[in-house]
Amino acid sequence: MTRTLPLVTLLALSSVGCLASASAPPLVLARDGASDYALVLGAQATEAERFAAEELALFLERGTGAELPVVSEPEFSGGRGIYVGQTVFAAKHGADAAGWGGEEWGLRAVDGNLVVTGGRPRGALYGVYELIERSGGVRFLDARTEHVPRLPAWTVPADLTVRGRPVFARREIGGSRGLPFDVRLRINSFANAWRQVGARYGYSIKYGSPYTTHAIPRYIKDFPDLFDQDAFFALNESGNRYRHQLCMSHPEVRQRVGIALRRYIEKDRQAIREAGTGEPFPTYYALVPDDGTAGKCVCDGCRALADAHGSYAAVVLDFANTVAADIERDYPDLVLATSAYTYYRDVPAGIRPRANVLVGIAQLGAEFNTAPARDTLRSMLHPLNAGPRAEWEGWSKISPRLGVHDYWGPWSQQAVWPYVNVRGTAETIAFYDRCGLTHFFVEAALSDHRYFSFPDLLYYVGARMLLDPRQPPEPLID
């Protein structure tokens, strides 16, 4: 898969030059506990933009001792301003973010003023964090440790113009460290994309009903009126029907899954409308089969699909493609998520995911004796991971959207030895980027019931690499 250089990387490079070569006197946002600036919000500022201004005021005060007032743009009487969020001033000076992506941010110095803007819902908030890290040296190292240098003067270049966005669209490390720390690291997905953090933090990626993974059993449970015939369920090798998984080649099953999914979509949207919070409608819905291998259907239809394409993944993918084509007629903005896991991991031949289908690759560790064996204690570039690496490269050639359900250690051996894989994890994240990954989730990576060496370092380096996987990890570690 051919990819363009990530926007955040391009602009990071250009801004370094800007920082180094600016000849005009810099903007002095604060000096010796005082400031000539006010923080200016748009008349229709969102909760996240208001929080962004609060965060900027907080760290300017902690870094310099200066307390900056926060005012609404219509009430601003003039003078120097740091315009936070979507404002009239920003729009008039080449930074109209109304059409930007939801996490895209921009920083621009204009005639002694500073614009910190971004798309909604999270762009301006991310712009603030970029600003305080770039110009203030602030670092969010763990949930209890923040590095905020005390500066005699907090300055930015007079010709600063930079715009960027995180490289990965979804960024979640299982074992959340809590808010606002995770938001400050730009983590945007929580509890396997099943928790919504709300307007203050710019919302988060949350899947639609019934759940984010292994969703098919929930379809069966929630809609017994639709899945009411024996032939609809997976047929196992013993000739019995497995009641937690559907036969994915059955034409009527596919039609009825489309009906069920429409019910979920409308139920979700109605609940959000009634809540009146402004929460975005879910964009992603899961069609992932049941966990494990018990639900593998061996009926004639499923066998024929698997044989025709050389992989059982074709059964899962053809099912997802058919439902996705059906749903796209009414909901063209939605993406349906399936997976490549256990018995359906092999890359199929002669079939590709549709543009509105996301394939999430889940490679269990070698302790599960699955093939090809994945050594989760080492980088994906290690020779021991040649097989899993080739699998990734194969999926990347046929998939317009790729996600990962990752593991950062031996899942079934939680406390057998201490180990450190910080550099290997960074290498693996960079490899995923080269394969075209957009959605990253690592399951229960650093949760309390597992044992790691330097877990907070791994969390920090991992989160930073998810923003820009092409940066070298050593400066983050050091």
CSV table of C-alpha atoms in Angstrom, one decimal:
chain,number,residue,atom,x,y,z
A,1,MET,CA,0.0,0.0,0.0
A,2,THR,CA,1.4,3.4,-1.0
A,3,ARG,CA,0.9,6.1,1.6
A,4,THR,CA,1.7,9.8,1.7
A,5,LEU,CA,3.8,11.3,4.4
A,6,PRO,CA,1.5,12.0,7.4
A,7,LEU,CA,0.4,15.7,7.7
A,8,VAL,CA,1.6,15.9,11.3
A,9,THR,CA,5.1,14.8,10.2
A,10,LEU,CA,5.3,17.3,7.3
A,11,LEU,CA,4.3,20.1,9.5
A,12,ALA,CA,6.5,19.1,12.4
A,13,LEU,CA,9.4,19.3,10.0
A,14,SER,CA,8.4,22.7,8.7
A,15,SER,CA,7.8,24.1,12.2
A,16,VAL,CA,11.2,23.1,13.4
A,17,GLY,CA,12.7,25.2,10.7
A,18,CYS,CA,10.3,28.0,11.7
A,19,LEU,CA,11.4,27.8,15.3
A,20,ALA,CA,15.0,27.9,14.3
A,21,SER,CA,15.1,30.5,11.6
A,22,ALA,CA,12.5,33.1,12.6
A,23,SER,CA,14.2,36.5,12.4
A,24,ALA,CA,11.3,38.7,13.7
A,25,PRO,CA,11.1,39.1,17.5
A,26,PRO,CA,9.1,36.3,19.0
A,27,LEU,CA,5.7,36.7,20.6
A,28,VAL,CA,6.2,36.8,24.3
A,29,LEU,CA,3.1,35.2,25.7
A,30,ALA,CA,4.2,35.7,29.3
A,31,ARG,CA,7.2,37.0,31.1
A,32,ASP,CA,8.1,37.3,34.8
A,33,GLY,CA,4.6,36.4,36.0
A,34,ALA,CA,2.8,38.9,33.7
A,35,SER,CA,1.2,38.8,30.3
A,36,ASP,CA,-0.2,41.3,27.8
A,37,TYR,CA,-2.5,38.6,26.4
A,38,ALA,CA,-6.0,37.4,26.9
A,39,LEU,CA,-7.4,34.0,25.9
A,40,VAL,CA,-10.2,34.7,23.5
A,41,LEU,CA,-12.9,32.1,22.7
A,42,GLY,CA,-15.4,32.3,19.9
A,43,ALA,CA,-19.0,33.3,20.5
A,44,GLN,CA,-20.2,29.7,20.0
A,45,ALA,CA,-17.3,28.0,21.6
A,46,THR,CA,-17.8,24.3,22.4
A,47,GLU,CA,-17.2,22.7,25.8
A,48,ALA,CA,-13.9,21.2,24.5
A,49,GLU,CA,-12.7,24.6,23.2
A,50,ARG,CA,-13.5,26.1,26.6
A,51,PHE,CA,-11.6,23.3,28.3
A,52,ALA,CA,-8.7,23.9,25.8
A,53,ALA,CA,-8.6,27.6,27.0
A,54,GLU,CA,-8.6,26.4,30.7
A,55,GLU,CA,-5.7,24.0,30.0
A,56,LEU,CA,-3.7,26.7,28.2
A,57,ALA,CA,-4.3,29.2,31.1
A,58,LEU,CA,-3.4,26.5,33.6
A,59,PHE,CA,0.0,25.6,32.1
A,60,LEU,CA,0.9,29.2,31.2
A,61,GLU,CA,0.4,30.0,34.9
A,62,ARG,CA,2.4,27.0,36.1
A,63,GLY,CA,5.2,27.7,33.6
A,64,THR,CA,5.5,31.5,34.1
A,65,GLY,CA,3.2,32.5,37.0
A,66,ALA,CA,1.1,34.7,34.7
A,67,GLU,CA,-2.7,34.5,35.0
A,68,LEU,CA,-4.4,35.2,31.6
A,69,PRO,CA,-8.1,36.1,31.5
A,70,VAL,CA,-10.5,34.1,29.4
A,71,VAL,CA,-13.0,36.2,27.4
A,72,SER,CA,-15.6,35.8,24.7
A,73,GLU,CA,-14.6,37.2,21.3
A,74,PRO,CA,-17.6,39.6,21.1
A,75,GLU,CA,-16.7,41.0,24.5
A,76,PHE,CA,-13.0,41.3,23.8
A,77,SER,CA,-12.0,45.0,24.0
A,78,GLY,CA,-8.8,44.7,22.0
A,79,GLY,CA,-5.1,44.2,22.6
A,80,ARG,CA,-3.1,41.0,22.3
A,81,GLY,CA,-5.1,37.8,22.0
A,82,ILE,CA,-4.5,34.1,22.0
A,83,TYR,CA,-7.6,33.0,20.0
A,84,VAL,CA,-8.6,29.5,21.0
A,85,GLY,CA,-10.9,27.4,18.9
A,86,GLN,CA,-13.0,28.5,15.9
A,87,THR,CA,-13.1,32.3,16.0
A,88,VAL,CA,-13.9,35.1,13.6
A,89,PHE,CA,-10.3,36.4,14.0
A,90,ALA,CA,-8.9,33.0,13.0
A,91,ALA,CA,-11.2,32.7,9.9
A,92,LYS,CA,-10.2,36.2,8.7
A,93,HIS,CA,-6.5,35.3,8.9
A,94,GLY,CA,-6.3,32.1,7.0
A,95,ALA,CA,-7.2,29.6,9.7
A,96,ASP,CA,-10.9,28.9,9.2
A,97,ALA,CA,-11.1,25.4,10.7
A,98,ALA,CA,-14.8,24.9,10.0
A,99,GLY,CA,-14.1,22.3,7.4
A,100,TRP,CA,-11.1,20.6,9.0
A,101,GLY,CA,-11.0,17.1,10.3
A,102,GLY,CA,-12.2,16.5,13.9
A,103,GLU,CA,-8.7,16.2,15.3
A,104,GLU,CA,-6.9,18.5,13.0
A,105,TRP,CA,-5.2,21.5,14.7
A,106,GLY,CA,-3.4,24.7,13.6
A,107,LEU,CA,-1.1,27.2,15.2
A,108,ARG,CA,-0.6,30.6,13.6
A,109,ALA,CA,1.0,33.9,14.7
A,110,VAL,CA,-0.7,36.9,13.2
A,111,ASP,CA,0.5,40.5,13.8
A,112,GLY,CA,1.5,39.8,17.4
A,113,ASN,CA,-1.6,37.6,18.1
A,114,LEU,CA,-1.7,33.8,18.3
A,115,VAL,CA,-4.3,31.5,16.8
A,116,VAL,CA,-4.8,28.0,18.3
A,117,THR,CA,-7.6,26.4,16.3
A,118,GLY,CA,-8.8,23.1,15.0
A,119,GLY,CA,-11.6,21.0,13.7
A,120,ARG,CA,-14.4,19.9,16.0
A,121,PRO,CA,-14.7,18.2,18.3
A,122,ARG,CA,-11.0,17.8,19.4
A,123,GLY,CA,-8.8,19.9,17.1
A,124,ALA,CA,-8.4,23.0,19.2
A,125,LEU,CA,-7.7,21.0,22.4
A,126,TYR,CA,-5.0,19.1,20.5
A,127,GLY,CA,-3.7,22.4,19.3
A,128,VAL,CA,-3.3,23.6,22.9
A,129,TYR,CA,-1.3,20.5,23.8
A,130,GLU,CA,0.9,20.9,20.8
A,131,LEU,CA,1.6,24.5,21.8
A,132,ILE,CA,2.5,23.8,25.4
A,133,GLU,CA,4.7,20.9,24.5
A,134,ARG,CA,6.4,22.6,21.6
A,135,SER,CA,7.0,26.1,23.1
A,136,GLY,CA,6.6,25.4,26.9
A,137,GLY,CA,8.5,22.1,27.2
A,138,VAL,CA,5.5,20.5,29.0
A,139,ARG,CA,5.5,16.7,29.2
A,140,PHE,CA,2.8,14.4,30.5
A,141,LEU,CA,4.9,11.5,31.7
A,142,ASP,CA,2.4,9.5,33.7
A,143,ALA,CA,-0.9,10.0,35.5
A,144,ARG,CA,0.9,11.5,38.5
A,145,THR,CA,3.9,13.1,36.9
A,146,GLU,CA,3.9,16.3,34.8
A,147,HIS,CA,7.1,18.1,33.7
A,148,VAL,CA,6.3,21.8,33.5
A,149,PRO,CA,9.5,23.9,33.2
A,150,ARG,CA,9.6,27.2,35.0
A,151,LEU,CA,10.3,29.8,32.2
A,152,PRO,CA,11.4,33.4,32.6
A,153,ALA,CA,9.5,34.0,29.3
A,154,TRP,CA,7.2,31.8,27.3
A,155,THR,CA,7.7,32.7,23.6
A,156,VAL,CA,6.6,31.5,20.1
A,157,PRO,CA,8.1,32.5,16.8
A,158,ALA,CA,6.5,35.6,15.2
A,159,ASP,CA,6.0,33.7,11.9
A,160,LEU,CA,4.8,30.5,13.4
A,161,THR,CA,2.4,28.6,11.0
A,162,VAL,CA,1.9,24.9,11.6
A,163,ARG,CA,-1.0,22.5,11.0
A,164,GLY,CA,-1.3,18.8,11.7
A,165,ARG,CA,-3.2,15.9,13.0
A,166,PRO,CA,-2.5,12.5,14.7
A,167,VAL,CA,-1.5,9.8,12.3
A,168,PHE,CA,-3.7,7.0,13.6
A,169,ALA,CA,-7.5,7.8,13.7
A,170,ARG,CA,-8.1,5.6,16.7
A,171,ARG,CA,-5.6,5.4,19.6
A,172,GLU,CA,-6.3,3.3,22.6
A,173,ILE,CA,-4.0,1.5,25.1
A,174,GLY,CA,-5.9,-0.9,27.3
A,175,GLY,CA,-5.6,-0.1,31.0
A,176,SER,CA,-6.6,3.5,30.9
A,177,ARG,CA,-4.6,5.8,33.3
A,178,GLY,CA,-7.5,8.2,33.8
A,179,LEU,CA,-8.7,11.6,32.8
A,180,PRO,CA,-7.5,14.2,32.0
A,181,PHE,CA,-4.1,12.4,31.6
A,182,ASP,CA,-5.2,10.2,28.7
A,183,VAL,CA,-6.8,13.1,26.9
A,184,ARG,CA,-3.5,15.1,27.3
A,185,LEU,CA,-1.7,12.2,25.6
A,186,ARG,CA,-4.4,12.4,22.9
A,187,ILE,CA,-5.8,9.0,23.6
A,188,ASN,CA,-9.2,9.1,22.0
A,189,SER,CA,-10.8,5.7,22.6
A,190,PHE,CA,-11.6,4.1,26.0
A,191,ALA,CA,-12.8,0.7,27.3
A,192,ASN,CA,-12.4,-0.8,23.8
A,193,ALA,CA,-14.2,2.1,22.2
A,194,TRP,CA,-17.2,1.5,24.4
A,195,ARG,CA,-16.9,4.5,26.8
A,196,GLN,CA,-17.8,8.0,25.8
A,197,VAL,CA,-15.9,10.7,27.7
A,198,GLY,CA,-18.2,13.5,26.9
A,199,ALA,CA,-18.2,17.0,25.5
A,200,ARG,CA,-15.6,18.5,27.8
A,201,TYR,CA,-12.8,16.3,26.4
A,202,GLY,CA,-14.1,16.5,22.8
A,203,TYR,CA,-15.9,13.2,23.0
A,204,SER,CA,-14.2,10.0,22.0
A,205,ILE,CA,-14.5,7.2,19.4
A,206,LYS,CA,-17.4,5.0,20.5
A,207,TYR,CA,-18.7,2.1,18.5
A,208,GLY,CA,-22.4,1.6,17.9
A,209,SER,CA,-24.4,-1.2,19.4
A,210,PRO,CA,-24.2,-3.9,20.4
A,211,TYR,CA,-20.4,-3.8,21.1
A,212,THR,CA,-17.0,-3.3,19.5
A,213,THR,CA,-15.9,-6.9,19.0
A,214,HIS,CA,-17.3,-10.4,19.0
A,215,ALA,CA,-20.7,-8.8,18.3
A,216,ILE,CA,-22.5,-11.6,16.4
A,217,PRO,CA,-23.6,-13.5,19.6
A,218,ARG,CA,-25.2,-10.2,20.8
A,219,TYR,CA,-27.2,-9.9,17.5
A,220,ILE,CA,-28.5,-13.4,18.1
A,221,LYS,CA,-29.4,-12.6,21.7
A,222,ASP,CA,-31.0,-9.2,21.0
A,223,PHE,CA,-33.1,-10.3,18.0
A,224,PRO,CA,-34.5,-13.8,18.5
A,225,ASP,CA,-37.3,-12.8,16.1
A,226,LEU,CA,-34.8,-12.5,13.3
A,227,PHE,CA,-32.6,-15.5,14.0
A,228,ASP,CA,-35.2,-18.2,14.6
A,229,GLN,CA,-34.3,-21.0,12.3
A,230,ASP,CA,-31.7,-23.8,12.8
A,231,ALA,CA,-30.2,-23.3,9.4
A,232,PHE,CA,-29.2,-19.7,10.4
A,233,PHE,CA,-26.6,-21.0,12.9
A,234,ALA,CA,-23.1,-22.3,12.4
A,235,LEU,CA,-22.8,-26.0,11.7
A,236,ASN,CA,-19.8,-27.6,13.4
A,237,GLU,CA,-17.9,-30.7,12.5
A,238,SER,CA,-20.1,-32.9,14.6
A,239,GLY,CA,-23.2,-31.9,12.7
A,240,ASN,CA,-24.6,-29.7,15.5
A,241,ARG,CA,-25.6,-26.1,15.3
A,242,TYR,CA,-23.6,-23.6,17.4
A,243,ARG,CA,-26.1,-21.2,18.9
A,244,HIS,CA,-23.6,-18.3,19.5
A,245,GLN,CA,-22.5,-17.9,15.9
A,246,LEU,CA,-24.4,-17.4,12.6
A,247,CYS,CA,-23.8,-19.2,9.3
A,248,MET,CA,-22.2,-16.3,7.4
A,249,SER,CA,-22.7,-17.7,3.9
A,250,HIS,CA,-26.5,-18.0,4.3
A,251,PRO,CA,-28.2,-15.3,2.1
A,252,GLU,CA,-31.1,-14.8,4.5
A,253,VAL,CA,-28.8,-14.5,7.5
A,254,ARG,CA,-27.0,-11.6,5.7
A,255,GLN,CA,-30.3,-9.9,5.0
A,256,ARG,CA,-31.5,-10.3,8.5
A,257,VAL,CA,-28.2,-9.0,10.0
A,258,GLY,CA,-28.8,-5.9,7.9
A,259,ILE,CA,-32.2,-5.5,9.4
A,260,ALA,CA,-30.8,-6.0,12.9
A,261,LEU,CA,-28.0,-3.5,12.3
A,262,ARG,CA,-30.5,-0.9,11.2
A,263,ARG,CA,-32.4,-1.4,14.4
A,264,TYR,CA,-29.2,-0.8,16.4
A,265,ILE,CA,-28.3,2.3,14.4
A,266,GLU,CA,-31.7,3.9,14.9
A,267,LYS,CA,-31.8,3.0,18.5
A,268,ASP,CA,-28.4,4.6,19.1
A,269,ARG,CA,-29.3,7.7,17.2
A,270,GLN,CA,-32.6,8.1,19.0
A,271,ALA,CA,-30.9,7.8,22.4
A,272,ILE,CA,-28.4,10.5,21.5
A,273,ARG,CA,-31.1,12.8,20.2
A,274,GLU,CA,-33.1,12.4,23.4
A,275,ALA,CA,-30.0,13.0,25.6
A,276,GLY,CA,-29.4,16.3,23.8
A,277,THR,CA,-25.7,16.4,24.6
A,278,GLY,CA,-24.5,16.9,21.1
A,279,GLU,CA,-22.6,13.7,21.1
A,280,PRO,CA,-21.7,12.6,17.6
A,281,PHE,CA,-23.5,9.5,16.1
A,282,PRO,CA,-21.4,6.4,16.1
A,283,THR,CA,-19.5,5.9,12.9
A,284,TYR,CA,-18.3,2.3,13.4
A,285,TYR,CA,-20.4,-0.8,13.9
A,286,ALA,CA,-19.0,-4.3,14.5
A,287,LEU,CA,-19.7,-7.5,12.6
A,288,VAL,CA,-17.0,-9.6,14.4
A,289,PRO,CA,-17.7,-13.3,14.9
A,290,ASP,CA,-17.8,-15.1,18.2
A,291,ASP,CA,-14.5,-15.5,20.1
A,292,GLY,CA,-12.5,-18.7,19.8
A,293,THR,CA,-12.9,-21.4,17.2
A,294,ALA,CA,-16.1,-23.2,18.2
A,295,GLY,CA,-18.2,-21.1,15.9
A,296,LYS,CA,-16.5,-22.1,12.7
A,297,CYS,CA,-19.3,-23.1,10.3
A,298,VAL,CA,-18.5,-26.0,8.0
A,299,CYS,CA,-21.7,-26.0,5.9
A,300,ASP,CA,-21.4,-26.5,2.2
A,301,GLY,CA,-21.8,-22.8,1.5
A,302,CYS,CA,-19.1,-21.7,4.0
A,303,ARG,CA,-16.7,-24.5,2.8
A,304,ALA,CA,-17.2,-23.5,-0.8
A,305,LEU,CA,-16.3,-19.8,-0.1
A,306,ALA,CA,-13.3,-20.8,1.9
A,307,ASP,CA,-12.0,-23.2,-0.8
A,308,ALA,CA,-12.6,-20.7,-3.6
A,309,HIS,CA,-10.4,-18.1,-1.9
A,310,GLY,CA,-7.9,-20.3,-0.1
A,311,SER,CA,-8.8,-19.0,3.4
A,312,TYR,CA,-11.8,-19.1,5.8
A,313,ALA,CA,-11.3,-15.3,6.1
A,314,ALA,CA,-13.1,-15.1,2.8
A,315,VAL,CA,-16.3,-16.3,4.5
A,316,VAL,CA,-16.1,-13.6,7.1
A,317,LEU,CA,-15.1,-10.9,4.6
A,318,ASP,CA,-17.7,-11.8,2.0
A,319,PHE,CA,-20.3,-11.7,4.8
A,320,ALA,CA,-19.1,-8.2,5.9
A,321,ASN,CA,-18.9,-6.9,2.3
A,322,THR,CA,-22.5,-8.0,1.6
A,323,VAL,CA,-23.9,-6.4,4.8
A,324,ALA,CA,-21.8,-3.3,4.2
A,325,ALA,CA,-23.1,-2.8,0.6
A,326,ASP,CA,-26.7,-3.1,2.0
A,327,ILE,CA,-26.1,-0.6,4.8
A,328,GLU,CA,-24.3,1.9,2.6
A,329,ARG,CA,-27.5,2.6,0.7
A,330,ASP,CA,-29.1,4.2,3.8
A,331,TYR,CA,-25.9,5.1,5.9
A,332,PRO,CA,-23.1,6.0,3.5
A,333,ASP,CA,-21.0,7.5,6.3
A,334,LEU,CA,-20.8,4.3,8.4
A,335,VAL,CA,-17.9,1.8,8.5
A,336,LEU,CA,-18.5,-1.8,9.4
A,337,ALA,CA,-15.7,-3.5,11.4
A,338,THR,CA,-14.8,-7.2,11.0
A,339,SER,CA,-11.6,-9.0,12.0
A,340,ALA,CA,-8.8,-11.4,11.0
A,341,TYR,CA,-8.4,-13.7,14.0
A,342,THR,CA,-7.8,-17.4,14.9
A,343,TYR,CA,-9.2,-19.6,12.1
A,344,TYR,CA,-9.8,-16.7,9.7
A,345,ARG,CA,-6.5,-14.9,9.8
A,346,ASP,CA,-5.0,-16.1,6.5
A,347,VAL,CA,-5.1,-13.5,3.7
A,348,PRO,CA,-7.7,-14.6,1.1
A,349,ALA,CA,-7.2,-14.5,-2.6
A,350,GLY,CA,-9.5,-12.9,-5.1
A,351,ILE,CA,-11.5,-10.9,-2.6
A,352,ARG,CA,-11.0,-7.5,-1.0
A,353,PRO,CA,-12.8,-5.6,1.8
A,354,ARG,CA,-15.1,-2.9,0.6
A,355,ALA,CA,-14.2,0.8,1.2
A,356,ASN,CA,-16.6,0.9,4.1
A,357,VAL,CA,-15.2,-2.3,5.8
A,358,LEU,CA,-12.4,-2.1,8.4
A,359,VAL,CA,-10.4,-5.3,9.0
A,360,GLY,CA,-9.0,-5.6,12.5
A,361,ILE,CA,-6.0,-8.0,12.7
A,362,ALA,CA,-5.6,-9.9,16.0
A,363,GLN,CA,-2.6,-12.1,16.3
A,364,LEU,CA,-2.5,-14.0,19.5
A,365,GLY,CA,0.8,-14.7,21.2
A,366,ALA,CA,2.9,-17.8,20.6
A,367,GLU,CA,1.6,-19.4,23.9
A,368,PHE,CA,-1.7,-20.1,22.1
A,369,ASN,CA,0.1,-22.2,19.5
A,370,THR,CA,-1.6,-20.5,16.6
A,371,ALA,CA,0.1,-20.3,13.2
A,372,PRO,CA,2.0,-18.2,12.3
A,373,ALA,CA,3.3,-17.9,15.9
A,374,ARG,CA,3.5,-14.3,17.1
A,375,ASP,CA,6.2,-13.4,19.7
A,376,THR,CA,4.5,-10.5,21.5
A,377,LEU,CA,7.7,-9.9,23.6
A,378,ARG,CA,9.6,-8.8,20.5
A,379,SER,CA,9.3,-6.3,17.7
A,380,MET,CA,7.3,-7.3,14.6
A,381,LEU,CA,10.6,-6.8,12.7
A,382,HIS,CA,12.3,-9.5,14.7
A,383,PRO,CA,13.1,-12.7,12.7
A,384,LEU,CA,10.9,-14.7,15.0
A,385,ASN,CA,7.9,-12.7,13.7
A,386,ALA,CA,8.6,-13.2,10.0
A,387,GLY,CA,5.3,-15.1,9.6
A,388,PRO,CA,3.0,-12.6,11.4
A,389,ARG,CA,4.8,-9.8,9.6
A,390,ALA,CA,4.1,-11.4,6.2
A,391,GLU,CA,0.5,-11.8,7.2
A,392,TRP,CA,0.2,-8.1,7.9
A,393,GLU,CA,1.9,-7.2,4.7
A,394,GLY,CA,-0.6,-9.4,2.8
A,395,TRP,CA,-3.6,-7.8,4.4
A,396,SER,CA,-2.2,-4.3,3.8
A,397,LYS,CA,-2.2,-5.0,0.0
A,398,ILE,CA,-5.9,-5.7,-0.2
A,399,SER,CA,-7.4,-3.6,2.7
A,400,PRO,CA,-8.4,0.1,2.4
A,401,ARG,CA,-8.9,0.2,6.2
A,402,LEU,CA,-6.9,-1.7,8.7
A,403,GLY,CA,-7.1,-1.9,12.5
A,404,VAL,CA,-5.3,-3.9,15.1
A,405,HIS,CA,-6.4,-5.7,18.2
A,406,ASP,CA,-2.9,-6.0,19.6
A,407,TYR,CA,-1.2,-7.7,22.5
A,408,TRP,CA,1.9,-6.3,24.2
A,409,GLY,CA,2.8,-9.5,26.1
A,410,PRO,CA,1.9,-13.1,26.7
A,411,TRP,CA,-1.8,-13.1,27.3
A,412,SER,CA,-2.1,-16.4,29.1
A,413,GLN,CA,1.2,-16.1,31.1
A,414,GLN,CA,0.7,-13.0,33.1
A,415,ALA,CA,3.5,-13.1,35.7
A,416,VAL,CA,6.1,-15.6,34.8
A,417,TRP,CA,9.0,-13.2,34.2
A,418,PRO,CA,9.9,-9.5,34.0
A,419,TYR,CA,10.4,-8.1,30.6
A,420,VAL,CA,10.8,-4.9,28.7
A,421,ASN,CA,9.7,-4.3,25.1
A,422,VAL,CA,9.5,-0.5,24.8
A,423,ARG,CA,11.7,-0.2,21.8
A,424,GLY,CA,10.2,-3.3,20.2
A,425,THR,CA,6.7,-1.8,20.7
A,426,ALA,CA,7.8,1.4,19.1
A,427,GLU,CA,9.2,-0.5,16.1
A,428,THR,CA,5.9,-2.5,15.8
A,429,ILE,CA,3.8,0.7,15.8
A,430,ALA,CA,5.9,2.1,13.0
A,431,PHE,CA,5.5,-1.1,11.1
A,432,TYR,CA,1.8,-0.9,11.4
A,433,ASP,CA,1.9,2.6,10.0
A,434,ARG,CA,3.8,1.4,7.0
A,435,CYS,CA,1.1,-1.2,6.5
A,436,GLY,CA,-1.6,1.5,6.4
A,437,LEU,CA,-3.1,1.0,9.9
A,438,THR,CA,-5.7,3.6,10.9
A,439,HIS,CA,-7.2,2.1,14.1
A,440,PHE,CA,-5.0,1.0,17.0
A,441,PHE,CA,-6.2,-0.9,20.1
A,442,VAL,CA,-4.1,-3.0,22.5
A,443,GLU,CA,-6.1,-5.1,24.9
A,444,ALA,CA,-5.5,-4.8,28.6
A,445,ALA,CA,-1.9,-4.0,27.9
A,446,LEU,CA,-1.0,-2.4,31.2
A,447,SER,CA,-4.0,-3.3,33.4
A,448,ASP,CA,-3.6,-4.1,37.1
A,449,HIS,CA,-3.8,-7.9,36.8
A,450,ARG,CA,-0.8,-8.1,34.5
A,451,TYR,CA,2.8,-7.5,35.4
A,452,PHE,CA,5.3,-5.4,33.4
A,453,SER,CA,8.6,-3.7,33.8
A,454,PHE,CA,8.4,0.1,33.3
A,455,PRO,CA,4.7,0.1,32.4
A,456,ASP,CA,4.3,3.9,32.6
A,457,LEU,CA,7.3,4.3,30.2
A,458,LEU,CA,5.7,1.9,27.8
A,459,TYR,CA,2.3,3.7,28.0
A,460,TYR,CA,3.9,7.1,27.4
A,461,VAL,CA,6.1,6.0,24.5
A,462,GLY,CA,3.3,4.0,23.0
A,463,ALA,CA,0.9,7.0,23.2
A,464,ARG,CA,3.4,9.3,21.6
A,465,MET,CA,4.2,6.9,18.8
A,466,LEU,CA,0.5,6.7,18.0
A,467,LEU,CA,0.5,10.4,17.3
A,468,ASP,CA,3.5,10.1,15.0
A,469,PRO,CA,4.8,6.6,14.4
A,470,ARG,CA,7.7,7.9,12.2
A,471,GLN,CA,9.5,9.7,15.0
A,472,PRO,CA,12.5,8.1,16.6
A,473,PRO,CA,11.6,6.5,20.0
A,474,GLU,CA,14.9,7.2,21.7
A,475,PRO,CA,14.2,10.9,22.5
A,476,LEU,CA,10.9,9.8,24.1
A,477,ILE,CA,12.7,7.1,26.2
A,478,ASP,CA,15.5,9.3,27.2
